[in-house]
């Protein structure tokens, strides 16, 4: 029986240290750590599943998006739905 988190076994980041996706940003703009994490996500076969799982998370990069980017994407989707 497949569980709801089975996508994690197919993720490009499988086996990587999770800290790579939760590195604190101490500078304006994207840090090298953030860019490296996003590079892993960019070719991930389960990017959409990851993004869905992290949609409401307050920290980290999920599906290639930071917390701020996920918040902006939700806001844009709500605005499109209201139009």
PDB file of C-alpha atoms in Angstrom:
ATOM      1  CA  UNK A   1       0.000   0.000   0.000  1.00  0.00           C
ATOM      2  CA  UNK A   2       1.368   3.400  -0.949  1.00  0.00           C
ATOM      3  CA  UNK A   3       1.345   6.207   1.600  1.00  0.00           C
ATOM      4  CA  UNK A   4       0.933   9.892   0.987  1.00  0.00           C
ATOM      5  CA  UNK A   5       4.681  10.531   1.383  1.00  0.00           C
ATOM      6  CA  UNK A   6       5.878   7.943  -1.145  1.00  0.00           C
ATOM      7  CA  UNK A   7       7.007  10.749  -3.456  1.00  0.00           C
ATOM      8  CA  UNK A   8       9.886  11.451  -1.060  1.00  0.00           C
ATOM      9  CA  UNK A   9      11.633   8.261  -2.132  1.00  0.00           C
ATOM     10  CA  UNK A  10      11.803   9.567  -5.706  1.00  0.00           C
ATOM     11  CA  UNK A  11      12.951  13.082  -4.797  1.00  0.00           C
ATOM     12  CA  UNK A  12      16.199  14.428  -6.233  1.00  0.00           C
ATOM     13  CA  UNK A  13      17.220  15.477  -2.712  1.00  0.00           C
ATOM     14  CA  UNK A  14      16.816  11.966  -1.298  1.00  0.00           C
ATOM     15  CA  UNK A  15      19.817  11.230   0.896  1.00  0.00           C
ATOM     16  CA  UNK A  16      20.919  14.864   1.110  1.00  0.00           C
ATOM     17  CA  UNK A  17      21.188  16.669   4.420  1.00  0.00           C
ATOM     18  CA  UNK A  18      17.911  18.482   5.054  1.00  0.00           C
ATOM     19  CA  UNK A  19      19.883  21.468   6.326  1.00  0.00           C
ATOM     20  CA  UNK A  20      20.692  22.294   2.710  1.00  0.00           C
ATOM     21  CA  UNK A  21      17.041  23.266   2.268  1.00  0.00           C
ATOM     22  CA  UNK A  22      16.704  25.109   5.561  1.00  0.00           C
ATOM     23  CA  UNK A  23      19.819  27.288   5.500  1.00  0.00           C
ATOM     24  CA  UNK A  24      19.112  30.662   7.097  1.00  0.00           C
ATOM     25  CA  UNK A  25      19.438  33.642   4.810  1.00  0.00           C
ATOM     26  CA  UNK A  26      21.632  36.366   6.272  1.00  0.00           C
ATOM     27  CA  UNK A  27      21.817  38.554   3.195  1.00  0.00           C
ATOM     28  CA  UNK A  28      19.346  40.212   0.864  1.00  0.00           C
ATOM     29  CA  UNK A  29      18.618  38.196  -2.247  1.00  0.00           C
ATOM     30  CA  UNK A  30      19.358  34.539  -2.777  1.00  0.00           C
ATOM     31  CA  UNK A  31      22.300  33.029  -0.941  1.00  0.00           C
ATOM     32  CA  UNK A  32      24.610  30.441  -2.481  1.00  0.00           C
ATOM     33  CA  UNK A  33      22.992  27.767  -0.293  1.00  0.00           C
ATOM     34  CA  UNK A  34      19.527  28.786  -1.492  1.00  0.00           C
ATOM     35  CA  UNK A  35      20.610  28.740  -5.136  1.00  0.00           C
ATOM     36  CA  UNK A  36      22.192  25.302  -4.687  1.00  0.00           C
ATOM     37  CA  UNK A  37      19.012  23.908  -3.104  1.00  0.00           C
ATOM     38  CA  UNK A  38      16.872  25.377  -5.873  1.00  0.00           C
ATOM     39  CA  UNK A  39      19.163  23.810  -8.476  1.00  0.00           C
ATOM     40  CA  UNK A  40      18.448  20.377  -7.000  1.00  0.00           C
ATOM     41  CA  UNK A  41      14.720  21.113  -7.077  1.00  0.00           C
ATOM     42  CA  UNK A  42      14.742  22.343 -10.659  1.00  0.00           C
ATOM     43  CA  UNK A  43      15.276  18.861 -12.083  1.00  0.00           C
ATOM     44  CA  UNK A  44      13.336  16.923  -9.451  1.00  0.00           C
ATOM     45  CA  UNK A  45      10.673  14.529 -10.774  1.00  0.00           C
ATOM     46  CA  UNK A  46       8.424  15.138  -7.743  1.00  0.00           C
ATOM     47  CA  UNK A  47       8.762  18.915  -7.497  1.00  0.00           C
ATOM     48  CA  UNK A  48       4.977  19.484  -7.553  1.00  0.00           C
ATOM     49  CA  UNK A  49       4.381  16.930  -4.780  1.00  0.00           C
ATOM     50  CA  UNK A  50       7.061  18.582  -2.662  1.00  0.00           C
ATOM     51  CA  UNK A  51       5.622  22.027  -3.287  1.00  0.00           C
ATOM     52  CA  UNK A  52       2.198  20.785  -2.220  1.00  0.00           C
ATOM     53  CA  UNK A  53       3.612  19.204   0.932  1.00  0.00           C
ATOM     54  CA  UNK A  54       5.418  22.408   1.863  1.00  0.00           C
ATOM     55  CA  UNK A  55       2.703  24.842   0.813  1.00  0.00           C
ATOM     56  CA  UNK A  56       1.991  26.003   4.344  1.00  0.00           C
ATOM     57  CA  UNK A  57       5.426  25.441   5.856  1.00  0.00           C
ATOM     58  CA  UNK A  58       7.012  28.513   7.408  1.00  0.00           C
ATOM     59  CA  UNK A  59      10.621  27.551   6.764  1.00  0.00           C
ATOM     60  CA  UNK A  60      12.763  26.050   4.058  1.00  0.00           C
ATOM     61  CA  UNK A  61      12.720  25.486   0.355  1.00  0.00           C
ATOM     62  CA  UNK A  62       9.950  23.185  -0.827  1.00  0.00           C
ATOM     63  CA  UNK A  63       9.428  22.391  -4.489  1.00  0.00           C
ATOM     64  CA  UNK A  64      12.045  24.961  -5.403  1.00  0.00           C
ATOM     65  CA  UNK A  65      10.345  27.883  -3.667  1.00  0.00           C
ATOM     66  CA  UNK A  66      11.237  29.762  -0.501  1.00  0.00           C
ATOM     67  CA  UNK A  67       8.652  30.606   2.140  1.00  0.00           C
ATOM     68  CA  UNK A  68       8.200  34.085   0.665  1.00  0.00           C
ATOM     69  CA  UNK A  69       7.869  32.718  -2.879  1.00  0.00           C
ATOM     70  CA  UNK A  70       5.260  30.158  -1.759  1.00  0.00           C
ATOM     71  CA  UNK A  71       3.313  32.906   0.010  1.00  0.00           C
ATOM     72  CA  UNK A  72       3.422  35.076  -3.128  1.00  0.00           C
ATOM     73  CA  UNK A  73       2.284  32.145  -5.291  1.00  0.00           C
ATOM     74  CA  UNK A  74      -0.696  31.483  -2.989  1.00  0.00           C
ATOM     75  CA  UNK A  75      -1.627  35.166  -3.062  1.00  0.00           C
ATOM     76  CA  UNK A  76      -1.411  35.272  -6.878  1.00  0.00           C
ATOM     77  CA  UNK A  77      -3.550  32.125  -7.142  1.00  0.00           C
ATOM     78  CA  UNK A  78      -6.195  33.672  -4.872  1.00  0.00           C
ATOM     79  CA  UNK A  79      -6.215  36.836  -6.983  1.00  0.00           C
ATOM     80  CA  UNK A  80      -6.597  34.809 -10.193  1.00  0.00           C
ATOM     81  CA  UNK A  81      -9.465  32.898  -8.621  1.00  0.00           C
ATOM     82  CA  UNK A  82     -11.209  36.109  -7.610  1.00  0.00           C
ATOM     83  CA  UNK A  83     -11.008  37.571 -11.105  1.00  0.00           C
TER      84      UNK A  83
END
